mmCIF file of C-alpha atoms in Angstrom:
data_model
loop_
_atom_site.group_PDB
_atom_site.id
_atom_site.type_symbol
_atom_site.label_atom_id
_atom_site.label_comp_id
_atom_site.label_asym_id
_atom_site.label_seq_id
_atom_site.Cartn_x
_atom_site.Cartn_y
_atom_site.Cartn_z
ATOM 1 C CA MET F 1 -17.849 97.319 -49.433
ATOM 2 C CA LYS F 2 -14.649 95.684 -48.637
ATOM 3 C CA LYS F 3 -14.485 97.137 -45.285
ATOM 4 C CA ALA F 4 -17.697 95.701 -44.539
ATOM 5 C CA ILE F 5 -16.762 92.213 -45.839
ATOM 6 C CA SER F 6 -13.659 92.392 -43.518
ATOM 7 C CA VAL F 7 -15.695 93.282 -40.481
ATOM 8 C CA VAL F 8 -18.214 90.426 -41.169
ATOM 9 C CA HIS F 9 -15.130 87.960 -41.460
ATOM 10 C CA VAL F 10 -13.592 89.266 -38.161
ATOM 11 C CA VAL F 11 -17.115 88.938 -36.335
ATOM 12 C CA LYS F 12 -17.506 85.399 -37.807
ATOM 13 C CA LYS F 13 -14.081 84.497 -36.542
ATOM 14 C CA TRP F 14 -14.967 85.771 -33.038
ATOM 15 C CA MET F 15 -18.332 83.893 -33.124
ATOM 16 C CA SER F 16 -16.634 80.699 -34.338
ATOM 17 C CA PHE F 17 -14.090 81.076 -31.374
ATOM 18 C CA ILE F 18 -16.895 81.641 -29.003
ATOM 19 C CA VAL F 19 -18.712 78.511 -30.148
ATOM 20 C CA LEU F 20 -15.513 76.475 -29.811
ATOM 21 C CA ILE F 21 -14.978 77.434 -26.269
ATOM 22 C CA LEU F 22 -18.582 76.662 -25.395
ATOM 23 C CA MET F 23 -18.266 73.314 -27.155
ATOM 24 C CA MET F 24 -15.050 72.549 -25.228
ATOM 25 C CA LEU F 25 -16.930 73.427 -22.101
ATOM 26 C CA ILE F 26 -20.011 71.232 -22.780
ATOM 27 C CA VAL F 27 -17.595 68.370 -23.616
ATOM 28 C CA VAL F 28 -15.593 68.792 -20.447
ATOM 29 C CA ILE F 29 -18.897 68.912 -18.255
ATOM 30 C CA SER F 30 -20.161 65.783 -20.032
ATOM 31 C CA ILE F 31 -16.815 63.893 -19.336
ATOM 32 C CA ILE F 32 -17.087 65.083 -15.617
ATOM 33 C CA GLU F 33 -20.842 63.824 -15.730
ATOM 34 C CA LEU F 34 -20.057 60.496 -17.443
ATOM 35 C CA GLY F 35 -17.334 59.820 -14.768
ATOM 36 C CA ILE F 36 -19.860 60.471 -11.862
ATOM 37 C CA LEU F 37 -22.465 58.298 -13.698
ATOM 38 C CA LEU F 38 -19.758 55.449 -14.112
ATOM 39 C CA TYR F 39 -18.901 55.717 -10.538
ATOM 40 C CA GLN F 40 -22.515 55.782 -9.144
ATOM 41 C CA ASP F 41 -23.401 52.579 -11.387
ATOM 42 C CA LEU F 42 -20.362 50.612 -10.316
ATOM 43 C CA PHE F 43 -20.554 51.431 -6.635
ATOM 44 C CA ASP F 44 -24.411 51.277 -6.133
ATOM 45 C CA PRO F 45 -24.982 49.805 -2.775
ATOM 46 C CA THR F 46 -28.572 48.749 -3.745
ATOM 47 C CA ASP F 47 -27.561 46.845 -6.704
ATOM 48 C CA ASP F 48 -27.011 43.135 -6.443
ATOM 49 C CA VAL F 49 -24.895 42.791 -9.655
ATOM 50 C CA LEU F 50 -21.056 43.099 -9.198
ATOM 51 C CA PHE F 51 -20.534 45.332 -12.171
ATOM 52 C CA LEU F 52 -23.036 46.943 -14.654
ATOM 53 C CA GLU F 53 -26.278 45.813 -15.889
ATOM 54 C CA ILE F 54 -27.248 46.238 -19.463
ATOM 55 C CA ASP F 55 -29.409 49.151 -19.058
ATOM 56 C CA GLU F 56 -26.481 50.901 -17.365
ATOM 57 C CA LEU F 57 -24.158 49.915 -20.048
ATOM 58 C CA PHE F 58 -26.712 51.237 -22.826
ATOM 59 C CA LYS F 59 -26.966 54.591 -20.760
ATOM 60 C CA ILE F 60 -23.088 54.808 -20.421
ATOM 61 C CA PHE F 61 -22.499 54.011 -24.047
ATOM 62 C CA SER F 62 -25.084 56.452 -25.136
ATOM 63 C CA PHE F 63 -23.123 59.203 -23.177
ATOM 64 C CA PHE F 64 -19.992 58.080 -24.574
ATOM 65 C CA PHE F 65 -21.231 58.451 -28.129
ATOM 66 C CA ILE F 66 -22.605 61.751 -27.408
ATOM 67 C CA ILE F 67 -19.260 62.880 -26.077
ATOM 68 C CA LEU F 68 -17.478 61.573 -29.372
ATOM 69 C CA ILE F 69 -20.158 63.489 -31.431
ATOM 70 C CA GLY F 70 -19.014 66.516 -29.026
ATOM 71 C CA PHE F 71 -15.320 65.941 -29.960
ATOM 72 C CA GLU F 72 -16.245 65.742 -33.768
ATOM 73 C CA LEU F 73 -18.355 69.042 -33.479
ATOM 74 C CA ILE F 74 -15.448 70.790 -31.759
ATOM 75 C CA GLU F 75 -12.973 69.380 -34.634
ATOM 76 C CA THR F 76 -15.442 70.809 -37.263
ATOM 77 C CA VAL F 77 -15.605 74.184 -35.709
ATOM 78 C CA GLU F 78 -11.937 74.310 -34.968
ATOM 79 C CA MET F 79 -11.235 73.506 -38.767
ATOM 80 C CA TYR F 80 -13.703 76.218 -39.831
ATOM 81 C CA PHE F 81 -11.756 78.667 -37.539
ATOM 82 C CA LYS F 82 -8.347 77.720 -38.950
ATOM 83 C CA ASP F 83 -9.523 77.428 -42.800
ATOM 84 C CA ASN F 84 -12.925 79.168 -42.878
ATOM 85 C CA VAL F 85 -14.097 76.319 -44.619
ATOM 86 C CA ILE F 86 -16.485 73.412 -43.092
ATOM 87 C CA HIS F 87 -15.059 70.071 -44.289
ATOM 88 C CA ALA F 88 -17.749 67.556 -45.415
ATOM 89 C CA GLU F 89 -15.664 64.695 -44.209
ATOM 90 C CA VAL F 90 -15.999 65.678 -40.601
ATOM 91 C CA VAL F 91 -19.596 66.640 -40.859
ATOM 92 C CA LEU F 92 -20.419 63.075 -42.427
ATOM 93 C CA LEU F 93 -18.257 61.672 -39.537
ATOM 94 C CA VAL F 94 -20.263 63.339 -36.952
ATOM 95 C CA ALA F 95 -23.497 62.079 -38.808
ATOM 96 C CA VAL F 96 -22.019 58.499 -38.900
ATOM 97 C CA ILE F 97 -21.302 58.500 -35.101
ATOM 98 C CA ALA F 98 -25.087 59.940 -34.613
ATOM 99 C CA VAL F 99 -26.455 57.290 -36.652
ATOM 100 C CA SER F 100 -24.241 54.556 -35.086
ATOM 101 C CA ARG F 101 -25.472 55.597 -31.539
ATOM 102 C CA LYS F 102 -29.009 55.345 -32.680
ATOM 103 C CA VAL F 103 -28.457 51.917 -34.158
ATOM 104 C CA ILE F 104 -26.731 50.586 -30.913
ATOM 105 C CA LEU F 105 -29.426 51.754 -28.730
ATOM 106 C CA LEU F 106 -32.253 50.953 -31.232
ATOM 107 C CA ASP F 107 -35.203 48.975 -29.490
ATOM 108 C CA LEU F 108 -36.534 47.126 -32.656
ATOM 109 C CA GLU F 109 -39.779 46.373 -31.017
ATOM 110 C CA LYS F 110 -40.645 50.170 -30.883
ATOM 111 C CA TYR F 111 -40.239 50.916 -34.455
ATOM 112 C CA GLU F 112 -41.936 49.753 -37.667
ATOM 113 C CA PRO F 113 -39.965 47.637 -40.292
ATOM 114 C CA LEU F 114 -40.026 50.304 -42.757
ATOM 115 C CA ALA F 115 -38.359 52.980 -40.160
ATOM 116 C CA ILE F 116 -35.742 50.256 -39.748
ATOM 117 C CA VAL F 117 -35.120 49.805 -43.419
ATOM 118 C CA GLY F 118 -34.989 53.660 -43.854
ATOM 119 C CA LEU F 119 -32.281 53.795 -41.112
ATOM 120 C CA GLY F 120 -30.472 51.010 -43.154
ATOM 121 C CA VAL F 121 -30.615 53.238 -46.094
ATOM 122 C CA ILE F 122 -29.168 56.254 -44.257
ATOM 123 C CA ILE F 123 -26.276 54.131 -42.921
ATOM 124 C CA LEU F 124 -25.666 53.178 -46.612
ATOM 125 C CA ALA F 125 -26.017 56.620 -47.946
ATOM 126 C CA LEU F 126 -23.586 58.267 -45.271
ATOM 127 C CA GLY F 127 -20.969 55.307 -45.795
ATOM 128 C CA GLY F 128 -21.120 55.991 -49.552
ATOM 129 C CA CYS F 129 -20.740 59.667 -49.252
ATOM 130 C CA TYR F 130 -17.910 59.339 -46.849
ATOM 131 C CA SER F 131 -16.033 56.713 -49.127
ATOM 132 C CA LEU F 132 -16.541 59.072 -52.093
ATOM 133 C CA ILE F 133 -15.032 62.052 -50.231
ATOM 134 C CA LYS F 134 -12.170 59.891 -48.998
ATOM 135 C CA ILE F 135 -11.571 58.718 -52.617
ATOM 136 C CA SER F 136 -11.554 61.984 -54.023
ATOM 137 C CA TYR F 137 -9.217 63.272 -51.547
ATOM 138 C CA ARG F 138 -6.785 60.553 -52.210
ATOM 139 C CA ASN F 139 -7.147 61.180 -55.828
ATOM 140 C CA ARG F 140 -6.494 64.915 -55.276
ATOM 141 C CA LYS F 141 -3.153 64.135 -53.388
ATOM 142 C CA ALA F 142 -1.954 61.678 -55.978
#
């Protein structure tokens, strides 16, 4: 039985390593794509605006937030790879970034008021959970 559990742990470590490598590859490709997108938007000869228009800014910021989420997911997998534990703080941070991205790109005219209130409740809940985890870590260290 112990041998089977040992094999499962080794396989999980290798799978975590593969996921970590794939996530890093995705983030690197996304950064390159963001650079290309930024270059194309800045040097578009058909565009009359000197810099970026608002819709281009939203697209770039959306892409940027997706890359930040990728960084946090890499950190989550890396922590799991090191400690064999998923840290709730990092997972909540990924959720906060994802919801922040949604709020920044939110078109208020497309959503019902109740959906916007629900998004506000989600933000408060995530912030509260993150604060409670930070407080519990601080109390544990003291």
